[in-house]
Amino acid sequence: MVGNTIQKTVTADNQNQAIRIRAIGEGADICIFSGKKYEGKSYLAKKLLATVSAYLIWDEQREHGDIATVTHDLRQIVTLWNGGTKKISYQPIDKTKHNFRMFCKIAQQLTNAVIMVEEIRLYQDGKNLVPEFKRLLDSGRFRGLGIWTTSRRMHGIPVDLPYNADHIFVFKQYRPEDLDYLSKFMDGEKVQQLPTLEKYWFLHYIGDTGTTEIHKPV
């Protein structure tokens, strides 16, 4: 288990703009990173993770092995964690929903860390989040867990996730159904600019204020 880590703010400076996320501790945030491949979502997530002291990643895309200890064995996660390794990239060989559920059960045992899930849309029960991940989403704050997810598309993600999100980072999107989906809770005029955003630019939705900002590359 992680010890009693104080609340921490993750900051990515960007000239006059800054992203501030309560990453671990009381009030840890729920964050979504979305966009087409090679547009910058994983790079932004990795940049923010770099200042976090403890995290566990469902690294389905194998993007984070350079910033964490890699394991392909679920059983090793607890052993590594209890042994003091607090930055872990779990790169599943078995990518079934059953294995993802087991991962979520392990994550529920941790405290004061970021739990990150790559490509969350691949691990749903129809239109719903799998129960184990839903419990993690609902109870994570009480354990000091920040819940971060990535997805190439937003359309089809169960509404529990974006409606509870503290931060949503959206890179270039083209599909009308994705733009319509995003317009339900983000500034519609800014959402319509997503297809023409320059590479690595993104929209940043801030749940506390309900505001949407156009953000330069970090």
PDB file of C-alpha atoms in Angstrom:
ATOM      1  CA  MET A   1       0.000   0.000   0.000  1.00  0.00           C
ATOM      2  CA  VAL A   2       1.083   3.582  -0.531  1.00  0.00           C
ATOM      3  CA  GLY A   3       1.546   5.571   2.636  1.00  0.00           C
ATOM      4  CA  ASN A   4      -0.337   8.691   3.659  1.00  0.00           C
ATOM      5  CA  THR A   5       0.790  10.846   0.743  1.00  0.00           C
ATOM      6  CA  ILE A   6      -0.275  14.482   0.887  1.00  0.00           C
ATOM      7  CA  GLN A   7      -2.443  15.872  -1.890  1.00  0.00           C
ATOM      8  CA  LYS A   8      -0.293  16.775  -4.881  1.00  0.00           C
ATOM      9  CA  THR A   9      -0.855  19.077  -7.840  1.00  0.00           C
ATOM     10  CA  VAL A  10       0.443  18.011 -11.247  1.00  0.00           C
ATOM     11  CA  THR A  11       1.322  21.002 -13.403  1.00  0.00           C
ATOM     12  CA  ALA A  12       2.223  21.212 -17.094  1.00  0.00           C
ATOM     13  CA  ASP A  13       3.419  24.740 -17.884  1.00  0.00           C
ATOM     14  CA  ASN A  14       2.432  26.104 -21.273  1.00  0.00           C
ATOM     15  CA  GLN A  15       3.524  29.727 -21.635  1.00  0.00           C
ATOM     16  CA  ASN A  16       0.590  31.571 -20.013  1.00  0.00           C
ATOM     17  CA  GLN A  17      -1.523  28.426 -19.632  1.00  0.00           C
ATOM     18  CA  ALA A  18      -1.165  25.683 -17.045  1.00  0.00           C
ATOM     19  CA  ILE A  19      -2.868  22.372 -16.351  1.00  0.00           C
ATOM     20  CA  ARG A  20      -3.340  21.673 -12.677  1.00  0.00           C
ATOM     21  CA  ILE A  21      -4.569  18.248 -11.638  1.00  0.00           C
ATOM     22  CA  ARG A  22      -5.025  16.870  -8.146  1.00  0.00           C
ATOM     23  CA  ALA A  23      -3.222  13.650  -8.922  1.00  0.00           C
ATOM     24  CA  ILE A  24      -3.063  11.812  -5.617  1.00  0.00           C
ATOM     25  CA  GLY A  25      -4.387  12.226  -2.116  1.00  0.00           C
ATOM     26  CA  GLU A  26      -7.702  13.689  -0.995  1.00  0.00           C
ATOM     27  CA  GLY A  27      -9.756  14.950  -3.920  1.00  0.00           C
ATOM     28  CA  ALA A  28      -7.728  13.142  -6.592  1.00  0.00           C
ATOM     29  CA  ASP A  29      -9.120  13.900 -10.041  1.00  0.00           C
ATOM     30  CA  ILE A  30     -10.782  11.911 -12.812  1.00  0.00           C
ATOM     31  CA  CYS A  31      -9.212  12.699 -16.203  1.00  0.00           C
ATOM     32  CA  ILE A  32      -9.925  11.628 -19.787  1.00  0.00           C
ATOM     33  CA  PHE A  33      -7.449  11.957 -22.657  1.00  0.00           C
ATOM     34  CA  SER A  34      -9.043  11.496 -26.084  1.00  0.00           C
ATOM     35  CA  GLY A  35      -8.030  11.890 -29.709  1.00  0.00           C
ATOM     36  CA  LYS A  36      -6.720  10.252 -32.829  1.00  0.00           C
ATOM     37  CA  LYS A  37      -3.483   8.300 -32.715  1.00  0.00           C
ATOM     38  CA  TYR A  38      -0.306  10.398 -32.945  1.00  0.00           C
ATOM     39  CA  GLU A  39      -2.130  13.624 -32.049  1.00  0.00           C
ATOM     40  CA  GLY A  40      -0.620  13.874 -28.562  1.00  0.00           C
ATOM     41  CA  LYS A  41      -2.984  12.365 -25.980  1.00  0.00           C
ATOM     42  CA  SER A  42      -0.522   9.763 -24.654  1.00  0.00           C
ATOM     43  CA  TYR A  43       2.312  12.296 -24.699  1.00  0.00           C
ATOM     44  CA  LEU A  44       0.286  14.690 -22.540  1.00  0.00           C
ATOM     45  CA  ALA A  45      -0.692  11.901 -20.144  1.00  0.00           C
ATOM     46  CA  LYS A  46       2.938  10.808 -19.898  1.00  0.00           C
ATOM     47  CA  LYS A  47       4.113  14.370 -19.257  1.00  0.00           C
ATOM     48  CA  LEU A  48       1.640  14.708 -16.402  1.00  0.00           C
ATOM     49  CA  LEU A  49       2.474  11.254 -15.028  1.00  0.00           C
ATOM     50  CA  ALA A  50       6.147  12.227 -14.878  1.00  0.00           C
ATOM     51  CA  THR A  51       5.476  14.356 -11.800  1.00  0.00           C
ATOM     52  CA  VAL A  52       3.359  11.752  -9.990  1.00  0.00           C
ATOM     53  CA  SER A  53       5.013   9.631  -7.311  1.00  0.00           C
ATOM     54  CA  ALA A  54       2.815   6.530  -7.609  1.00  0.00           C
ATOM     55  CA  TYR A  55       0.823   5.064 -10.483  1.00  0.00           C
ATOM     56  CA  LEU A  56      -0.455   1.826 -11.966  1.00  0.00           C
ATOM     57  CA  ILE A  57      -1.217   1.688 -15.700  1.00  0.00           C
ATOM     58  CA  TRP A  58      -3.327  -0.757 -17.714  1.00  0.00           C
ATOM     59  CA  ASP A  59      -0.924  -0.259 -20.623  1.00  0.00           C
ATOM     60  CA  GLU A  60      -2.870  -1.963 -23.400  1.00  0.00           C
ATOM     61  CA  GLN A  61      -1.014   0.050 -26.065  1.00  0.00           C
ATOM     62  CA  ARG A  62       2.420  -0.471 -24.433  1.00  0.00           C
ATOM     63  CA  GLU A  63       3.106   3.267 -24.430  1.00  0.00           C
ATOM     64  CA  HIS A  64       4.500   3.753 -20.937  1.00  0.00           C
ATOM     65  CA  GLY A  65       7.242   1.187 -20.451  1.00  0.00           C
ATOM     66  CA  ASP A  66       9.863   3.927 -20.507  1.00  0.00           C
ATOM     67  CA  ILE A  67       8.520   5.584 -17.349  1.00  0.00           C
ATOM     68  CA  ALA A  68       7.545   2.549 -15.275  1.00  0.00           C
ATOM     69  CA  THR A  69       8.486  -0.971 -14.277  1.00  0.00           C
ATOM     70  CA  VAL A  70       6.843  -3.330 -16.774  1.00  0.00           C
ATOM     71  CA  THR A  71       5.066  -6.542 -15.864  1.00  0.00           C
ATOM     72  CA  HIS A  72       2.861  -8.888 -17.867  1.00  0.00           C
ATOM     73  CA  ASP A  73       1.728 -10.827 -14.796  1.00  0.00           C
ATOM     74  CA  LEU A  74      -1.171  -9.532 -12.692  1.00  0.00           C
ATOM     75  CA  ARG A  75       0.121 -11.453  -9.699  1.00  0.00           C
ATOM     76  CA  GLN A  76       3.350  -9.455  -9.735  1.00  0.00           C
ATOM     77  CA  ILE A  77       1.607  -6.096  -9.302  1.00  0.00           C
ATOM     78  CA  VAL A  78       0.946  -6.464  -5.570  1.00  0.00           C
ATOM     79  CA  THR A  79       4.397  -7.984  -4.997  1.00  0.00           C
ATOM     80  CA  LEU A  80       6.109  -5.105  -6.778  1.00  0.00           C
ATOM     81  CA  TRP A  81       3.936  -2.504  -5.034  1.00  0.00           C
ATOM     82  CA  ASN A  82       4.470  -3.898  -1.560  1.00  0.00           C
ATOM     83  CA  GLY A  83       8.186  -4.095  -2.324  1.00  0.00           C
ATOM     84  CA  GLY A  84       8.345  -0.361  -2.953  1.00  0.00           C
ATOM     85  CA  THR A  85       7.899  -0.170  -6.727  1.00  0.00           C
ATOM     86  CA  LYS A  86       5.203   2.483  -7.142  1.00  0.00           C
ATOM     87  CA  LYS A  87       5.366   3.136 -10.893  1.00  0.00           C
ATOM     88  CA  ILE A  88       4.056   0.096 -12.721  1.00  0.00           C
ATOM     89  CA  SER A  89       3.033  -0.479 -16.330  1.00  0.00           C
ATOM     90  CA  TYR A  90       0.940  -3.623 -16.591  1.00  0.00           C
ATOM     91  CA  GLN A  91       1.100  -4.673 -20.250  1.00  0.00           C
ATOM     92  CA  PRO A  92      -1.489  -7.448 -20.559  1.00  0.00           C
ATOM     93  CA  ILE A  93      -0.939 -10.471 -22.737  1.00  0.00           C
ATOM     94  CA  ASP A  94      -4.510 -11.446 -21.897  1.00  0.00           C
ATOM     95  CA  LYS A  95      -6.614  -8.453 -22.985  1.00  0.00           C
ATOM     96  CA  THR A  96      -9.981  -9.984 -22.107  1.00  0.00           C
ATOM     97  CA  LYS A  97     -12.574  -8.164 -20.015  1.00  0.00           C
ATOM     98  CA  HIS A  98     -12.171 -10.836 -17.337  1.00  0.00           C
ATOM     99  CA  ASN A  99      -8.502  -9.952 -16.957  1.00  0.00           C
ATOM    100  CA  PHE A 100      -9.345  -6.243 -16.929  1.00  0.00           C
ATOM    101  CA  ARG A 101     -11.811  -6.876 -14.107  1.00  0.00           C
ATOM    102  CA  MET A 102      -9.058  -8.604 -12.124  1.00  0.00           C
ATOM    103  CA  PHE A 103      -6.791  -5.600 -12.721  1.00  0.00           C
ATOM    104  CA  CYS A 104      -9.492  -3.256 -11.375  1.00  0.00           C
ATOM    105  CA  LYS A 105      -9.903  -5.394  -8.260  1.00  0.00           C
ATOM    106  CA  ILE A 106      -6.181  -5.078  -7.584  1.00  0.00           C
ATOM    107  CA  ALA A 107      -6.320  -1.317  -8.173  1.00  0.00           C
ATOM    108  CA  GLN A 108      -9.139  -1.031  -5.618  1.00  0.00           C
ATOM    109  CA  GLN A 109      -6.701  -2.210  -2.931  1.00  0.00           C
ATOM    110  CA  LEU A 110      -4.310   0.699  -3.475  1.00  0.00           C
ATOM    111  CA  THR A 111      -4.349   4.177  -1.971  1.00  0.00           C
ATOM    112  CA  ASN A 112      -2.886   7.535  -3.003  1.00  0.00           C
ATOM    113  CA  ALA A 113      -1.943   6.776  -6.584  1.00  0.00           C
ATOM    114  CA  VAL A 114      -3.030   7.370 -10.158  1.00  0.00           C
ATOM    115  CA  ILE A 115      -4.762   4.439 -11.848  1.00  0.00           C
ATOM    116  CA  MET A 116      -4.580   4.868 -15.610  1.00  0.00           C
ATOM    117  CA  VAL A 117      -6.451   2.775 -18.199  1.00  0.00           C
ATOM    118  CA  GLU A 118      -5.488   2.942 -21.865  1.00  0.00           C
ATOM    119  CA  GLU A 119      -8.313   2.634 -24.422  1.00  0.00           C
ATOM    120  CA  ILE A 120     -11.211   2.392 -21.971  1.00  0.00           C
ATOM    121  CA  ARG A 121     -13.737   1.927 -24.820  1.00  0.00           C
ATOM    122  CA  LEU A 122     -12.380  -1.589 -25.352  1.00  0.00           C
ATOM    123  CA  TYR A 123     -13.403  -2.624 -21.843  1.00  0.00           C
ATOM    124  CA  GLN A 124     -17.116  -1.976 -21.501  1.00  0.00           C
ATOM    125  CA  ASP A 125     -20.169  -4.164 -20.929  1.00  0.00           C
ATOM    126  CA  GLY A 126     -22.199  -2.975 -23.875  1.00  0.00           C
ATOM    127  CA  LYS A 127     -23.088   0.624 -23.059  1.00  0.00           C
ATOM    128  CA  ASN A 128     -21.950   0.343 -19.443  1.00  0.00           C
ATOM    129  CA  LEU A 129     -18.643   0.438 -17.636  1.00  0.00           C
ATOM    130  CA  VAL A 130     -17.624  -2.953 -16.275  1.00  0.00           C
ATOM    131  CA  PRO A 131     -18.757  -3.105 -12.608  1.00  0.00           C
ATOM    132  CA  GLU A 132     -15.243  -3.382 -11.207  1.00  0.00           C
ATOM    133  CA  PHE A 133     -14.102  -0.234 -13.005  1.00  0.00           C
ATOM    134  CA  LYS A 134     -17.326   1.558 -12.047  1.00  0.00           C
ATOM    135  CA  ARG A 135     -16.623   0.801  -8.377  1.00  0.00           C
ATOM    136  CA  LEU A 136     -13.095   2.123  -8.838  1.00  0.00           C
ATOM    137  CA  LEU A 137     -14.493   5.291 -10.398  1.00  0.00           C
ATOM    138  CA  ASP A 138     -17.098   5.763  -7.651  1.00  0.00           C
ATOM    139  CA  SER A 139     -14.876   5.032  -4.652  1.00  0.00           C
ATOM    140  CA  GLY A 140     -11.423   6.062  -5.847  1.00  0.00           C
ATOM    141  CA  ARG A 141     -11.573   9.568  -4.383  1.00  0.00           C
ATOM    142  CA  PHE A 142     -12.069   8.135  -0.902  1.00  0.00           C
ATOM    143  CA  ARG A 143      -8.822   6.184  -1.317  1.00  0.00           C
ATOM    144  CA  GLY A 144      -6.880   9.076  -2.807  1.00  0.00           C
ATOM    145  CA  LEU A 145      -6.903   7.535  -6.281  1.00  0.00           C
ATOM    146  CA  GLY A 146      -6.801   9.626  -9.424  1.00  0.00           C
ATOM    147  CA  ILE A 147      -8.528   7.767 -12.280  1.00  0.00           C
ATOM    148  CA  TRP A 148      -7.147   8.585 -15.734  1.00  0.00           C
ATOM    149  CA  THR A 149      -8.303   7.027 -19.000  1.00  0.00           C
ATOM    150  CA  THR A 150      -7.468   7.341 -22.682  1.00  0.00           C
ATOM    151  CA  SER A 151      -9.666   6.690 -25.700  1.00  0.00           C
ATOM    152  CA  ARG A 152      -9.266   7.438 -29.393  1.00  0.00           C
ATOM    153  CA  ARG A 153     -12.945   8.350 -29.554  1.00  0.00           C
ATOM    154  CA  MET A 154     -15.412   9.781 -27.031  1.00  0.00           C
ATOM    155  CA  HIS A 155     -18.649   8.625 -28.648  1.00  0.00           C
ATOM    156  CA  GLY A 156     -19.848   5.444 -26.969  1.00  0.00           C
ATOM    157  CA  ILE A 157     -18.063   5.952 -23.675  1.00  0.00           C
ATOM    158  CA  PRO A 158     -20.634   5.465 -20.886  1.00  0.00           C
ATOM    159  CA  VAL A 159     -21.750   8.862 -19.596  1.00  0.00           C
ATOM    160  CA  ASP A 160     -20.717   7.962 -16.025  1.00  0.00           C
ATOM    161  CA  LEU A 161     -17.139   8.694 -17.018  1.00  0.00           C
ATOM    162  CA  PRO A 162     -17.283  12.133 -18.714  1.00  0.00           C
ATOM    163  CA  TYR A 163     -20.028  13.413 -16.394  1.00  0.00           C
ATOM    164  CA  ASN A 164     -17.802  12.653 -13.389  1.00  0.00           C
ATOM    165  CA  ALA A 165     -14.591  13.892 -15.008  1.00  0.00           C
ATOM    166  CA  ASP A 166     -12.672  16.798 -13.514  1.00  0.00           C
ATOM    167  CA  HIS A 167     -10.610  17.237 -16.681  1.00  0.00           C
ATOM    168  CA  ILE A 168     -11.167  16.146 -20.286  1.00  0.00           C
ATOM    169  CA  PHE A 169      -8.397  16.661 -22.836  1.00  0.00           C
ATOM    170  CA  VAL A 170      -9.570  16.249 -26.427  1.00  0.00           C
ATOM    171  CA  PHE A 171      -7.241  16.282 -29.404  1.00  0.00           C
ATOM    172  CA  LYS A 172      -8.228  16.364 -33.074  1.00  0.00           C
ATOM    173  CA  GLN A 173     -11.577  14.651 -33.823  1.00  0.00           C
ATOM    174  CA  TYR A 174     -13.454  14.441 -37.119  1.00  0.00           C
ATOM    175  CA  ARG A 175     -16.500  12.217 -36.743  1.00  0.00           C
ATOM    176  CA  PRO A 176     -19.829  14.062 -36.408  1.00  0.00           C
ATOM    177  CA  GLU A 177     -21.053  11.632 -33.742  1.00  0.00           C
ATOM    178  CA  ASP A 178     -17.981  12.394 -31.604  1.00  0.00           C
ATOM    179  CA  LEU A 179     -18.459  16.135 -32.007  1.00  0.00           C
ATOM    180  CA  ASP A 180     -22.152  15.837 -31.099  1.00  0.00           C
ATOM    181  CA  TYR A 181     -21.290  13.746 -28.040  1.00  0.00           C
ATOM    182  CA  LEU A 182     -18.685  16.255 -26.827  1.00  0.00           C
ATOM    183  CA  SER A 183     -21.033  19.196 -27.364  1.00  0.00           C
ATOM    184  CA  LYS A 184     -23.331  17.811 -24.660  1.00  0.00           C
ATOM    185  CA  PHE A 185     -20.962  18.966 -21.930  1.00  0.00           C
ATOM    186  CA  MET A 186     -18.263  21.088 -23.612  1.00  0.00           C
ATOM    187  CA  ASP A 187     -18.426  24.476 -25.347  1.00  0.00           C
ATOM    188  CA  GLY A 188     -20.096  23.610 -28.661  1.00  0.00           C
ATOM    189  CA  GLU A 189     -18.386  26.372 -30.642  1.00  0.00           C
ATOM    190  CA  LYS A 190     -14.957  25.208 -29.521  1.00  0.00           C
ATOM    191  CA  VAL A 191     -15.836  21.555 -30.130  1.00  0.00           C
ATOM    192  CA  GLN A 192     -16.596  22.419 -33.763  1.00  0.00           C
ATOM    193  CA  GLN A 193     -12.979  23.574 -34.101  1.00  0.00           C
ATOM    194  CA  LEU A 194     -11.610  20.109 -33.298  1.00  0.00           C
ATOM    195  CA  PRO A 195     -11.390  18.924 -36.946  1.00  0.00           C
ATOM    196  CA  THR A 196      -9.158  21.883 -37.837  1.00  0.00           C
ATOM    197  CA  LEU A 197      -6.991  22.067 -34.717  1.00  0.00           C
ATOM    198  CA  GLU A 198      -3.272  22.161 -35.419  1.00  0.00           C
ATOM    199  CA  LYS A 199      -1.299  19.042 -34.521  1.00  0.00           C
ATOM    200  CA  TYR A 200      -0.860  18.569 -30.758  1.00  0.00           C
ATOM    201  CA  TRP A 201      -3.319  21.350 -29.863  1.00  0.00           C
ATOM    202  CA  PHE A 202      -6.273  20.248 -27.738  1.00  0.00           C
ATOM    203  CA  LEU A 203      -9.394  21.297 -25.876  1.00  0.00           C
ATOM    204  CA  HIS A 204      -9.263  21.228 -22.088  1.00  0.00           C
ATOM    205  CA  TYR A 205     -12.607  20.882 -20.296  1.00  0.00           C
ATOM    206  CA  ILE A 206     -12.536  21.786 -16.598  1.00  0.00           C
ATOM    207  CA  GLY A 207     -15.343  20.122 -14.676  1.00  0.00           C
ATOM    208  CA  ASP A 208     -15.304  22.458 -11.657  1.00  0.00           C
ATOM    209  CA  THR A 209     -16.130  25.494 -13.778  1.00  0.00           C
ATOM    210  CA  GLY A 210     -17.735  23.885 -16.833  1.00  0.00           C
ATOM    211  CA  THR A 211     -15.351  25.848 -19.042  1.00  0.00           C
ATOM    212  CA  THR A 212     -13.552  24.721 -22.194  1.00  0.00           C
ATOM    213  CA  GLU A 213     -10.158  26.124 -23.205  1.00  0.00           C
ATOM    214  CA  ILE A 214      -8.221  25.772 -26.448  1.00  0.00           C
ATOM    215  CA  HIS A 215      -4.752  24.722 -25.346  1.00  0.00           C
ATOM    216  CA  LYS A 216      -1.393  24.971 -27.084  1.00  0.00           C
ATOM    217  CA  PRO A 217       0.926  21.919 -27.172  1.00  0.00           C
ATOM    218  CA  VAL A 218       2.658  21.257 -23.855  1.00  0.00           C
TER     219      VAL A 218
END
